[in-house]
Structure formats: C-alpha cells, structure tokens
PDB file of C-alpha atoms in Angstrom:
ATOM      1  CA  MET A 129       0.051  -0.033  -0.042  1.00  0.00           C
ATOM      2  CA  ASP A 130       1.090   3.524  -0.623  1.00  0.00           C
ATOM      3  CA  ARG A 131       2.324   4.802   2.670  1.00  0.00           C
ATOM      4  CA  PHE A 132       1.651   8.440   1.996  1.00  0.00           C
ATOM      5  CA  ILE A 133      -2.086   7.670   1.214  1.00  0.00           C
ATOM      6  CA  SER A 134      -2.118   5.430   4.401  1.00  0.00           C
ATOM      7  CA  MET A 135      -0.785   8.325   6.490  1.00  0.00           C
ATOM      8  CA  GLN A 136      -3.443  10.644   5.108  1.00  0.00           C
ATOM      9  CA  ILE A 137      -6.274   8.006   5.844  1.00  0.00           C
ATOM     10  CA  PHE A 138      -4.714   7.406   9.470  1.00  0.00           C
ATOM     11  CA  MET A 139      -4.976  11.114  10.062  1.00  0.00           C
ATOM     12  CA  SER A 140      -8.370  11.488   8.644  1.00  0.00           C
ATOM     13  CA  ALA A 141      -9.721   8.761  10.899  1.00  0.00           C
ATOM     14  CA  VAL A 142      -8.245  10.310  13.853  1.00  0.00           C
ATOM     15  CA  GLU A 143      -9.724  13.740  13.082  1.00  0.00           C
ATOM     16  CA  GLU A 144     -13.034  12.420  11.759  1.00  0.00           C
ATOM     17  CA  GLY A 145     -13.342   9.921  14.607  1.00  0.00           C
ATOM     18  CA  SER A 146     -14.002   6.926  12.474  1.00  0.00           C
ATOM     19  CA  PHE A 147     -12.832   4.682   9.629  1.00  0.00           C
ATOM     20  CA  ALA A 148     -16.222   5.179   7.928  1.00  0.00           C
ATOM     21  CA  ALA A 149     -15.720   8.903   7.822  1.00  0.00           C
ATOM     22  CA  ALA A 150     -12.096   8.595   6.575  1.00  0.00           C
ATOM     23  CA  ALA A 151     -13.352   6.158   4.040  1.00  0.00           C
ATOM     24  CA  ARG A 152     -16.010   8.522   2.602  1.00  0.00           C
ATOM     25  CA  ARG A 153     -13.334  11.241   2.335  1.00  0.00           C
ATOM     26  CA  PHE A 154     -11.154   9.027   0.256  1.00  0.00           C
ATOM     27  CA  LYS A 155     -14.010   7.088  -1.464  1.00  0.00           C
ATOM     28  CA  LEU A 156     -13.065   3.870  -0.060  1.00  0.00           C
ATOM     29  CA  SER A 157     -14.894   1.237   2.048  1.00  0.00           C
ATOM     30  CA  ALA A 158     -14.518   1.335   5.787  1.00  0.00           C
ATOM     31  CA  ALA A 159     -12.882  -2.000   5.643  1.00  0.00           C
ATOM     32  CA  MET A 160     -10.286  -0.783   3.240  1.00  0.00           C
ATOM     33  CA  ALA A 161      -9.530   2.307   5.312  1.00  0.00           C
ATOM     34  CA  GLY A 162      -8.981   0.096   8.273  1.00  0.00           C
ATOM     35  CA  LYS A 163      -6.545  -2.018   6.253  1.00  0.00           C
ATOM     36  CA  HIS A 164      -4.391   1.144   5.455  1.00  0.00           C
ATOM     37  CA  VAL A 165      -4.048   1.814   9.063  1.00  0.00           C
ATOM     38  CA  SER A 166      -3.427  -1.702   9.922  1.00  0.00           C
ATOM     39  CA  ALA A 167      -0.575  -1.886   7.304  1.00  0.00           C
ATOM     40  CA  ILE A 168       1.129   1.081   9.026  1.00  0.00           C
ATOM     41  CA  GLU A 169       0.665  -0.700  12.366  1.00  0.00           C
ATOM     42  CA  SER A 170       2.102  -3.960  10.953  1.00  0.00           C
ATOM     43  CA  ASP A 171       5.276  -2.204   9.470  1.00  0.00           C
ATOM     44  CA  LEU A 172       5.793  -0.212  12.823  1.00  0.00           C
ATOM     45  CA  ASN A 173       4.901  -3.374  14.957  1.00  0.00           C
ATOM     46  CA  ALA A 174       2.951  -0.884  17.166  1.00  0.00           C
ATOM     47  CA  ARG A 175      -0.672  -0.293  17.929  1.00  0.00           C
ATOM     48  CA  LEU A 176      -1.677   3.264  16.984  1.00  0.00           C
ATOM     49  CA  ILE A 177      -5.398   3.300  17.426  1.00  0.00           C
ATOM     50  CA  GLN A 178      -7.502   1.545  19.969  1.00  0.00           C
ATOM     51  CA  ARG A 179     -10.822   0.352  18.048  1.00  0.00           C
ATOM     52  CA  SER A 180     -14.161   0.076  19.868  1.00  0.00           C
ATOM     53  CA  THR A 181     -17.773  -0.029  18.521  1.00  0.00           C
ATOM     54  CA  ARG A 182     -18.216   3.681  19.662  1.00  0.00           C
ATOM     55  CA  ARG A 183     -15.024   5.602  18.983  1.00  0.00           C
ATOM     56  CA  LEU A 184     -11.355   5.527  17.952  1.00  0.00           C
ATOM     57  CA  SER A 185      -8.762   6.623  20.434  1.00  0.00           C
ATOM     58  CA  LEU A 186      -5.077   7.106  19.947  1.00  0.00           C
ATOM     59  CA  THR A 187      -2.421   5.056  21.849  1.00  0.00           C
ATOM     60  CA  ASP A 188       0.703   7.060  23.198  1.00  0.00           C
ATOM     61  CA  VAL A 189       2.619   5.916  20.203  1.00  0.00           C
ATOM     62  CA  GLY A 190      -0.301   6.731  17.997  1.00  0.00           C
ATOM     63  CA  GLN A 191      -0.474  10.259  19.493  1.00  0.00           C
ATOM     64  CA  ARG A 192       3.232  10.927  18.677  1.00  0.00           C
ATOM     65  CA  TYR A 193       2.942   9.349  15.221  1.00  0.00           C
ATOM     66  CA  TYR A 194      -0.123  11.497  14.528  1.00  0.00           C
ATOM     67  CA  GLU A 195       1.779  14.684  15.443  1.00  0.00           C
ATOM     68  CA  ARG A 196       4.734  13.832  13.251  1.00  0.00           C
ATOM     69  CA  CYS A 197       2.496  12.866  10.391  1.00  0.00           C
ATOM     70  CA  LYS A 198       0.764  16.237  10.725  1.00  0.00           C
ATOM     71  CA  VAL A 199       3.971  18.097  10.291  1.00  0.00           C
ATOM     72  CA  ILE A 200       5.072  16.031   7.364  1.00  0.00           C
ATOM     73  CA  LEU A 201       1.837  16.463   5.554  1.00  0.00           C
ATOM     74  CA  GLU A 202       1.701  20.053   6.155  1.00  0.00           C
ATOM     75  CA  ALA A 203       5.224  20.382   4.825  1.00  0.00           C
ATOM     76  CA  VAL A 204       4.274  18.405   1.780  1.00  0.00           C
ATOM     77  CA  GLU A 205       1.281  20.791   1.208  1.00  0.00           C
ATOM     78  CA  ASP A 206       3.462  23.691   1.689  1.00  0.00           C
ATOM     79  CA  ALA A 207       5.933  22.401  -0.848  1.00  0.00           C
ATOM     80  CA  ASN A 208       3.239  21.866  -3.316  1.00  0.00           C
ATOM     81  CA  ARG A 209       1.904  25.388  -2.712  1.00  0.00           C
ATOM     82  CA  GLU A 210       5.180  26.992  -3.182  1.00  0.00           C
ATOM     83  CA  ALA A 211       5.718  25.080  -6.378  1.00  0.00           C
ATOM     84  CA  ARG A 212       2.327  26.315  -7.653  1.00  0.00           C
ATOM     85  CA  ASP A 213       3.026  29.872  -6.509  1.00  0.00           C
ATOM     86  CA  VAL A 214       6.125  30.163  -8.761  1.00  0.00           C
ATOM     87  CA  GLN A 215       3.649  30.586 -11.592  1.00  0.00           C
ATOM     88  CA  ALA A 216       1.142  32.630  -9.411  1.00  0.00           C
ATOM     89  CA  THR A 217       0.847  36.341  -8.849  1.00  0.00           C
ATOM     90  CA  PRO A 218       0.756  37.783  -5.336  1.00  0.00           C
ATOM     91  CA  ARG A 219      -2.376  39.721  -4.667  1.00  0.00           C
ATOM     92  CA  GLY A 220      -4.604  41.012  -1.871  1.00  0.00           C
ATOM     93  CA  LEU A 221      -3.748  43.288   1.227  1.00  0.00           C
ATOM     94  CA  LEU A 222      -0.389  42.800   2.954  1.00  0.00           C
ATOM     95  CA  ARG A 223       0.124  44.152   6.316  1.00  0.00           C
ATOM     96  CA  ILE A 224       3.452  45.225   7.363  1.00  0.00           C
ATOM     97  CA  ALA A 225       4.991  46.361  10.588  1.00  0.00           C
ATOM     98  CA  ALA A 226       8.262  48.027  10.945  1.00  0.00           C
ATOM     99  CA  PRO A 227      10.187  50.470  13.291  1.00  0.00           C
ATOM    100  CA  VAL A 228       9.408  54.160  12.747  1.00  0.00           C
ATOM    101  CA  ALA A 229      12.874  55.295  11.698  1.00  0.00           C
ATOM    102  CA  PHE A 230      13.707  52.320   9.578  1.00  0.00           C
ATOM    103  CA  GLY A 231      10.239  52.572   7.868  1.00  0.00           C
ATOM    104  CA  ALA A 232      10.681  56.214   7.246  1.00  0.00           C
ATOM    105  CA  MET A 233      14.083  56.171   6.025  1.00  0.00           C
ATOM    106  CA  TYR A 234      14.258  52.929   3.873  1.00  0.00           C
ATOM    107  CA  LEU A 235      10.935  51.135   3.612  1.00  0.00           C
ATOM    108  CA  GLY A 236       9.036  53.701   1.492  1.00  0.00           C
ATOM    109  CA  ALA A 237      11.312  53.311  -1.573  1.00  0.00           C
ATOM    110  CA  ILE A 238      11.528  49.445  -1.190  1.00  0.00           C
ATOM    111  CA  VAL A 239       7.597  49.080  -0.978  1.00  0.00           C
ATOM    112  CA  SER A 240       7.178  51.365  -3.782  1.00  0.00           C
ATOM    113  CA  ARG A 241       9.419  49.188  -6.087  1.00  0.00           C
ATOM    114  CA  TYR A 242       7.572  46.034  -4.655  1.00  0.00           C
ATOM    115  CA  LEU A 243       4.211  47.581  -5.637  1.00  0.00           C
ATOM    116  CA  GLU A 244       5.438  48.426  -9.155  1.00  0.00           C
ATOM    117  CA  GLN A 245       6.498  44.763  -9.664  1.00  0.00           C
ATOM    118  CA  PHE A 246       3.318  43.366  -8.080  1.00  0.00           C
ATOM    119  CA  PRO A 247       0.312  45.670  -8.943  1.00  0.00           C
ATOM    120  CA  GLU A 248      -2.193  43.355  -7.632  1.00  0.00           C
ATOM    121  CA  VAL A 249      -0.846  43.664  -3.906  1.00  0.00           C
ATOM    122  CA  SER A 250      -1.972  46.657  -1.595  1.00  0.00           C
ATOM    123  CA  LEU A 251      -0.166  47.485   1.622  1.00  0.00           C
ATOM    124  CA  ASP A 252      -1.111  48.526   5.160  1.00  0.00           C
ATOM    125  CA  VAL A 253       2.092  49.607   6.732  1.00  0.00           C
ATOM    126  CA  VAL A 254       2.190  50.147  10.529  1.00  0.00           C
ATOM    127  CA  LEU A 255       5.336  52.115  11.809  1.00  0.00           C
ATOM    128  CA  GLU A 256       5.862  51.786  15.595  1.00  0.00           C
ATOM    129  CA  ASP A 257       8.901  51.058  17.714  1.00  0.00           C
ATOM    130  CA  LYS A 258       7.136  48.776  20.118  1.00  0.00           C
ATOM    131  CA  TYR A 259       7.007  45.146  19.108  1.00  0.00           C
ATOM    132  CA  ALA A 260       3.355  44.329  18.118  1.00  0.00           C
ATOM    133  CA  ASP A 261       1.849  40.972  18.569  1.00  0.00           C
ATOM    134  CA  LEU A 262       1.670  39.639  14.909  1.00  0.00           C
ATOM    135  CA  LEU A 263      -1.500  37.477  15.332  1.00  0.00           C
ATOM    136  CA  GLU A 264      -3.345  39.891  17.496  1.00  0.00           C
ATOM    137  CA  ASN A 265      -2.770  42.781  15.140  1.00  0.00           C
ATOM    138  CA  ARG A 266      -3.195  40.626  12.020  1.00  0.00           C
ATOM    139  CA  ILE A 267       0.369  41.573  10.835  1.00  0.00           C
ATOM    140  CA  ASP A 268       1.523  39.463   7.924  1.00  0.00           C
ATOM    141  CA  VAL A 269       5.286  40.278   8.313  1.00  0.00           C
ATOM    142  CA  ALA A 270       7.254  42.580  10.520  1.00  0.00           C
ATOM    143  CA  ILE A 271      10.607  44.040  10.226  1.00  0.00           C
ATOM    144  CA  ARG A 272      12.508  43.948  13.590  1.00  0.00           C
ATOM    145  CA  VAL A 273      15.931  45.054  14.817  1.00  0.00           C
ATOM    146  CA  GLY A 274      17.747  43.127  17.321  1.00  0.00           C
ATOM    147  CA  SER A 275      17.301  39.782  19.112  1.00  0.00           C
ATOM    148  CA  LEU A 276      13.957  37.967  19.527  1.00  0.00           C
ATOM    149  CA  ASP A 277      12.706  35.804  22.347  1.00  0.00           C
ATOM    150  CA  ASP A 278       9.697  34.330  20.640  1.00  0.00           C
ATOM    151  CA  PRO A 279      10.440  30.900  19.278  1.00  0.00           C
ATOM    152  CA  SER A 280       7.040  30.603  17.659  1.00  0.00           C
ATOM    153  CA  LEU A 281       8.143  33.180  15.032  1.00  0.00           C
ATOM    154  CA  VAL A 282       9.956  32.481  11.906  1.00  0.00           C
ATOM    155  CA  THR A 283      12.749  34.842  11.039  1.00  0.00           C
ATOM    156  CA  ARG A 284      14.925  35.645   8.017  1.00  0.00           C
ATOM    157  CA  ARG A 285      18.019  37.874   8.242  1.00  0.00           C
ATOM    158  CA  LEU A 286      17.916  40.899   6.043  1.00  0.00           C
ATOM    159  CA  ALA A 287      21.090  42.970   6.980  1.00  0.00           C
ATOM    160  CA  PRO A 288      23.494  43.591   9.700  1.00  0.00           C
ATOM    161  CA  CYS A 289      23.490  46.802  11.783  1.00  0.00           C
ATOM    162  CA  LYS A 290      25.717  48.047  14.497  1.00  0.00           C
ATOM    163  CA  MET A 291      25.133  50.414  17.352  1.00  0.00           C
ATOM    164  CA  VAL A 292      26.880  53.781  17.358  1.00  0.00           C
ATOM    165  CA  LEU A 293      27.792  56.466  20.029  1.00  0.00           C
ATOM    166  CA  CYS A 294      27.521  59.906  18.766  1.00  0.00           C
ATOM    167  CA  ALA A 295      27.059  63.676  19.687  1.00  0.00           C
ATOM    168  CA  SER A 296      26.749  66.864  17.746  1.00  0.00           C
ATOM    169  CA  PRO A 297      29.799  69.076  17.060  1.00  0.00           C
ATOM    170  CA  GLU A 298      28.102  71.841  19.032  1.00  0.00           C
ATOM    171  CA  TYR A 299      27.738  69.538  22.098  1.00  0.00           C
ATOM    172  CA  LEU A 300      31.477  68.631  21.773  1.00  0.00           C
ATOM    173  CA  LYS A 301      32.701  72.243  21.271  1.00  0.00           C
ATOM    174  CA  LYS A 302      30.672  73.374  24.330  1.00  0.00           C
ATOM    175  CA  HIS A 303      31.487  70.482  26.693  1.00  0.00           C
ATOM    176  CA  GLY A 304      34.938  69.156  25.416  1.00  0.00           C
ATOM    177  CA  THR A 305      35.935  66.078  23.381  1.00  0.00           C
ATOM    178  CA  LEU A 306      34.836  62.832  24.809  1.00  0.00           C
ATOM    179  CA  GLU A 307      37.904  60.304  24.349  1.00  0.00           C
ATOM    180  CA  THR A 308      37.280  57.712  26.858  1.00  0.00           C
ATOM    181  CA  PRO A 309      34.346  55.651  28.251  1.00  0.00           C
ATOM    182  CA  GLU A 310      34.890  57.512  31.483  1.00  0.00           C
ATOM    183  CA  ASP A 311      34.337  60.820  29.737  1.00  0.00           C
ATOM    184  CA  ILE A 312      31.074  59.518  28.119  1.00  0.00           C
ATOM    185  CA  SER A 313      29.916  58.194  31.530  1.00  0.00           C
ATOM    186  CA  ARG A 314      29.857  61.740  32.696  1.00  0.00           C
ATOM    187  CA  ALA A 315      27.790  63.134  29.899  1.00  0.00           C
ATOM    188  CA  PRO A 316      24.011  63.236  29.691  1.00  0.00           C
ATOM    189  CA  ARG A 317      22.455  60.234  27.735  1.00  0.00           C
ATOM    190  CA  LEU A 318      19.620  60.338  25.357  1.00  0.00           C
ATOM    191  CA  ALA A 319      18.102  56.874  25.660  1.00  0.00           C
ATOM    192  CA  PHE A 320      15.776  54.786  23.585  1.00  0.00           C
ATOM    193  CA  SER A 321      13.332  53.192  26.096  1.00  0.00           C
ATOM    194  CA  GLN A 322      12.039  50.503  23.669  1.00  0.00           C
ATOM    195  CA  ALA A 323      15.250  48.909  23.081  1.00  0.00           C
ATOM    196  CA  VAL A 324      15.544  45.022  23.610  1.00  0.00           C
ATOM    197  CA  SER A 325      18.108  45.845  26.175  1.00  0.00           C
ATOM    198  CA  ALA A 326      16.996  49.277  27.067  1.00  0.00           C
ATOM    199  CA  GLY A 327      19.547  51.246  28.981  1.00  0.00           C
ATOM    200  CA  ASP A 328      22.415  48.786  28.334  1.00  0.00           C
ATOM    201  CA  TRP A 329      25.223  50.992  26.674  1.00  0.00           C
ATOM    202  CA  THR A 330      28.233  48.332  26.667  1.00  0.00           C
ATOM    203  CA  ILE A 331      31.110  48.974  24.568  1.00  0.00           C
ATOM    204  CA  CYS A 332      34.271  46.836  24.070  1.00  0.00           C
ATOM    205  CA  HIS A 333      37.775  48.083  24.134  1.00  0.00           C
ATOM    206  CA  PRO A 334      40.120  46.826  21.268  1.00  0.00           C
ATOM    207  CA  ASP A 335      41.927  44.735  24.100  1.00  0.00           C
ATOM    208  CA  GLY A 336      38.602  43.073  24.991  1.00  0.00           C
ATOM    209  CA  SER A 337      37.687  44.773  28.114  1.00  0.00           C
ATOM    210  CA  LEU A 338      33.992  45.833  28.490  1.00  0.00           C
ATOM    211  CA  HIS A 339      32.807  49.287  29.587  1.00  0.00           C
ATOM    212  CA  ARG A 340      29.243  49.956  30.590  1.00  0.00           C
ATOM    213  CA  ILE A 341      28.189  53.520  30.356  1.00  0.00           C
ATOM    214  CA  GLU A 342      25.679  54.289  33.028  1.00  0.00           C
ATOM    215  CA  SER A 343      25.440  58.090  33.331  1.00  0.00           C
ATOM    216  CA  ALA A 344      22.184  59.753  34.075  1.00  0.00           C
ATOM    217  CA  CYS A 345      19.578  59.933  31.238  1.00  0.00           C
ATOM    218  CA  ARG A 346      18.634  63.587  30.212  1.00  0.00           C
ATOM    219  CA  ILE A 347      16.002  62.203  27.851  1.00  0.00           C
ATOM    220  CA  THR A 348      14.347  58.735  27.425  1.00  0.00           C
ATOM    221  CA  SER A 349      11.821  58.222  24.760  1.00  0.00           C
ATOM    222  CA  ASN A 350      10.085  55.486  22.819  1.00  0.00           C
ATOM    223  CA  ASN A 351      10.736  57.281  19.545  1.00  0.00           C
ATOM    224  CA  ILE A 352      14.279  57.171  18.244  1.00  0.00           C
ATOM    225  CA  GLN A 353      13.668  60.086  15.770  1.00  0.00           C
ATOM    226  CA  LEU A 354      12.962  62.366  18.702  1.00  0.00           C
ATOM    227  CA  LEU A 355      16.431  61.351  20.259  1.00  0.00           C
ATOM    228  CA  LEU A 356      18.033  61.989  16.884  1.00  0.00           C
ATOM    229  CA  GLU A 357      16.699  65.523  16.771  1.00  0.00           C
ATOM    230  CA  SER A 358      17.759  66.094  20.433  1.00  0.00           C
ATOM    231  CA  ALA A 359      21.296  64.813  19.520  1.00  0.00           C
ATOM    232  CA  LEU A 360      21.510  67.107  16.552  1.00  0.00           C
ATOM    233  CA  ALA A 361      20.350  69.985  18.859  1.00  0.00           C
ATOM    234  CA  GLY A 362      23.373  69.339  21.138  1.00  0.00           C
ATOM    235  CA  THR A 363      21.343  67.913  24.195  1.00  0.00           C
ATOM    236  CA  GLY A 364      23.515  64.995  24.926  1.00  0.00           C
ATOM    237  CA  ILE A 365      25.037  61.662  23.703  1.00  0.00           C
ATOM    238  CA  ALA A 366      22.978  59.372  21.653  1.00  0.00           C
ATOM    239  CA  TYR A 367      23.468  55.559  21.192  1.00  0.00           C
ATOM    240  CA  GLY A 368      21.494  53.596  18.638  1.00  0.00           C
ATOM    241  CA  PRO A 369      21.207  51.702  15.378  1.00  0.00           C
ATOM    242  CA  SER A 370      23.698  53.018  12.735  1.00  0.00           C
ATOM    243  CA  PHE A 371      20.749  53.172  10.117  1.00  0.00           C
ATOM    244  CA  VAL A 372      19.461  56.132  12.280  1.00  0.00           C
ATOM    245  CA  PHE A 373      22.586  58.195  12.687  1.00  0.00           C
ATOM    246  CA  CYS A 374      25.011  57.213   9.954  1.00  0.00           C
ATOM    247  CA  GLU A 375      23.843  59.634   7.155  1.00  0.00           C
ATOM    248  CA  HIS A 376      24.195  62.456   9.713  1.00  0.00           C
ATOM    249  CA  ILE A 377      27.640  61.243  10.691  1.00  0.00           C
ATOM    250  CA  LYS A 378      28.759  61.187   7.068  1.00  0.00           C
ATOM    251  CA  GLN A 379      27.508  64.692   6.535  1.00  0.00           C
ATOM    252  CA  GLY A 380      29.231  65.976   9.781  1.00  0.00           C
ATOM    253  CA  ARG A 381      26.190  66.916  11.651  1.00  0.00           C
ATOM    254  CA  LEU A 382      26.987  64.251  14.271  1.00  0.00           C
ATOM    255  CA  ILE A 383      30.297  62.917  15.292  1.00  0.00           C
ATOM    256  CA  GLU A 384      30.862  59.263  16.131  1.00  0.00           C
ATOM    257  CA  LEU A 385      32.437  58.733  19.552  1.00  0.00           C
ATOM    258  CA  LEU A 386      34.960  56.145  20.318  1.00  0.00           C
ATOM    259  CA  PRO A 387      35.119  54.598  16.879  1.00  0.00           C
ATOM    260  CA  ALA A 388      37.850  52.264  17.823  1.00  0.00           C
ATOM    261  CA  TYR A 389      35.567  50.642  20.320  1.00  0.00           C
ATOM    262  CA  LYS A 390      33.320  47.613  19.274  1.00  0.00           C
ATOM    263  CA  THR A 391      29.538  48.172  19.960  1.00  0.00           C
ATOM    264  CA  THR A 392      26.695  45.755  19.913  1.00  0.00           C
ATOM    265  CA  GLU A 393      25.925  44.126  16.546  1.00  0.00           C
ATOM    266  CA  LEU A 394      22.340  43.845  15.684  1.00  0.00           C
ATOM    267  CA  THR A 395      20.449  41.972  12.880  1.00  0.00           C
ATOM    268  CA  ILE A 396      17.531  43.486  10.890  1.00  0.00           C
ATOM    269  CA  GLN A 397      15.264  40.587  10.082  1.00  0.00           C
ATOM    270  CA  ALA A 398      11.778  39.829   8.642  1.00  0.00           C
ATOM    271  CA  VAL A 399       9.481  38.025  11.033  1.00  0.00           C
ATOM    272  CA  TYR A 400       6.278  36.208  10.356  1.00  0.00           C
ATOM    273  CA  PRO A 401       4.044  33.883  12.347  1.00  0.00           C
ATOM    274  CA  SER A 402       4.499  30.467  10.696  1.00  0.00           C
ATOM    275  CA  ALA A 403       6.529  28.520   8.257  1.00  0.00           C
ATOM    276  CA  ILE A 404       3.580  26.655   7.267  1.00  0.00           C
ATOM    277  CA  ARG A 405       1.080  27.808   4.726  1.00  0.00           C
ATOM    278  CA  ILE A 406       2.936  31.062   4.009  1.00  0.00           C
ATOM    279  CA  PRO A 407       0.887  33.272   1.776  1.00  0.00           C
ATOM    280  CA  PHE A 408       2.589  33.933  -1.478  1.00  0.00           C
ATOM    281  CA  LYS A 409       2.348  37.640  -0.946  1.00  0.00           C
ATOM    282  CA  VAL A 410       4.326  37.255   2.219  1.00  0.00           C
ATOM    283  CA  ARG A 411       6.933  35.107   0.636  1.00  0.00           C
ATOM    284  CA  SER A 412       7.324  37.405  -2.266  1.00  0.00           C
ATOM    285  CA  PHE A 413       7.805  40.520  -0.183  1.00  0.00           C
ATOM    286  CA  VAL A 414      10.186  38.835   2.241  1.00  0.00           C
ATOM    287  CA  ASP A 415      12.190  37.663  -0.863  1.00  0.00           C
ATOM    288  CA  PHE A 416      12.068  41.228  -2.308  1.00  0.00           C
ATOM    289  CA  ILE A 417      13.120  43.084   0.748  1.00  0.00           C
ATOM    290  CA  ALA A 418      16.077  40.550   1.455  1.00  0.00           C
ATOM    291  CA  GLU A 419      17.263  41.210  -2.182  1.00  0.00           C
ATOM    292  CA  ALA A 420      17.020  44.887  -1.754  1.00  0.00           C
ATOM    293  CA  LEU A 421      18.916  44.897   1.554  1.00  0.00           C
ATOM    294  CA  ARG A 422      21.352  42.188   0.370  1.00  0.00           C
ATOM    295  CA  ASP A 423      25.009  43.050   1.320  1.00  0.00           C
ATOM    296  CA  THR A 424      23.857  46.215   2.834  1.00  0.00           C
ATOM    297  CA  GLN A 425      25.547  47.642   6.089  1.00  0.00           C
ATOM    298  CA  LEU A 426      22.939  49.866   7.651  1.00  0.00           C
TER     299      LEU A 426
END
C-alpha cells in the first residue's frame, strides 16, 4: 500500500473519529480504510489506534505518530503550494509592521518598487517602535531590529546593523572632546526606552575589556527620531542603530564617538508567524526586501 495515502487516511480517521468517515473522504470502504491503518501498524509493529464500537482513540505511540504525520503532511502541502506559487501572482492586502525610523528612512522606496512589480498587492504599513503581537494585530510580516525571544516566530536575516555612539559638533565644542568611556559616562544620555536591552550601553575596548556607560539619562523616549533630533540639537550623547545616525555622521552633523571601540552588533530581520502555509504575498515581499537589502551595512 502507498504509505503516503495510508498516512492521510490514518490522520483523517483520527480527526473524523471513525474509519467510515475517513473512507468517505477518500472514496473507499470502511474496511479498506482500516486496512491502510493496519498496514502502518504492521510495518511499525505498534498499535496506533484503539478500536471500539463507539469511537477510536489514539495510543501514546499513535499520538506521537499523528503529530509527526501532521508536520510531514503540512510540509508536503506547503511545498506543493510553493511550487504552484512560482507561476502565481501575489495579490490582496499585505499588512507590514516596522520600526518608525527604519520605515521612514528605507521602507518607502522598497515598498514602492515592490508594488510596481506586483500591482495586484496593496499595503497597510504600521510604523511603531514597540513590538506588536503579529497574530493579535493581523500583521503578515514585521521588520524587527535586534534579538527576538519568541520561538514561535519565523525569522529571516535581512541585513547587519551596529550600534553607534554619537554627539553633535556643537555639544563637543561646548563640553569638550569625549575620548574615553569615562568621559562619556559623565555626559547626559539620550536613551531609547523600547530597546531590547533598554539602558544597556556596553562597549568593548580593542583589548577585549568591556565598559558599561551608566550616566544619568537626560531624555528617555520610545521614539528614536526624537532622540536623533535632540542629539542634533546638542542635548546629549545618543546611542542607537547605525541606520538612524550614519547619514548625519557622514555629513558631519553628528560625530561618532570612540570609533575604535566595538559596539553591539544587531540584525535586521523579517518576522512572520509560521513557516507553514505562508501566503505567496508574504513570501514574495520577504524575498524582495531581502534582495533589496542584500550586502547592505545599515
């Protein structure tokens, strides 16, 4: 007997509660459905289902076998869907969540090119720095920066990103150059309150020694753009993702501090709820943004 068909009949019998119901689904007799399951049990030399006149019940071995079969069959279904999707066109509403600064600075151009390539997709883009619950908020895919602690989510790396310390030339002119971690520890901090490790400003000297900057915070905010504007205005020392500050550093409006020291390395990643039954519009967008950011140091 075809083992794949037998697995499907076994799962159907468990989910429908009888061999008769599974048989109707596969247009077989109840006896033949039972033979398919018996063939699996014979091959495994293990009882999977306890039969009675009223109902079917799984044995412990049967329960584990059912759970593994479900994963296998879902993976096969997903592979078939992916193969069909190669010839398909993504369509419908795609809900995307992203950090405010990243979305404002980078996402607009990327989604515009994506929509040009896939005209049957429309977007609802939610920009917020606080991590939203994807299922509760009906988010199809989120762009997140830093580490994640939810093993139920599927992630795909998009680009690396490092943290930078910086201050405005005006601040340094007024308060003096900051050449050591001790100097910076005496300066007012502009801190992002929604960071994965909020308040942790740890840098590493080239010799490997760690220095944690713990001076008082002059401003804390859940909006990194506010902190950027405060840094540009000379209010204090900022520490955040390079994609927020790097352009201003290149143009001289901000000065990177202690560039020889190593800072935290972050990862910008796409996140979605499940690896099973991924809608084609989600897969196409994740592939698109991964290509757009490939080999990019933000």
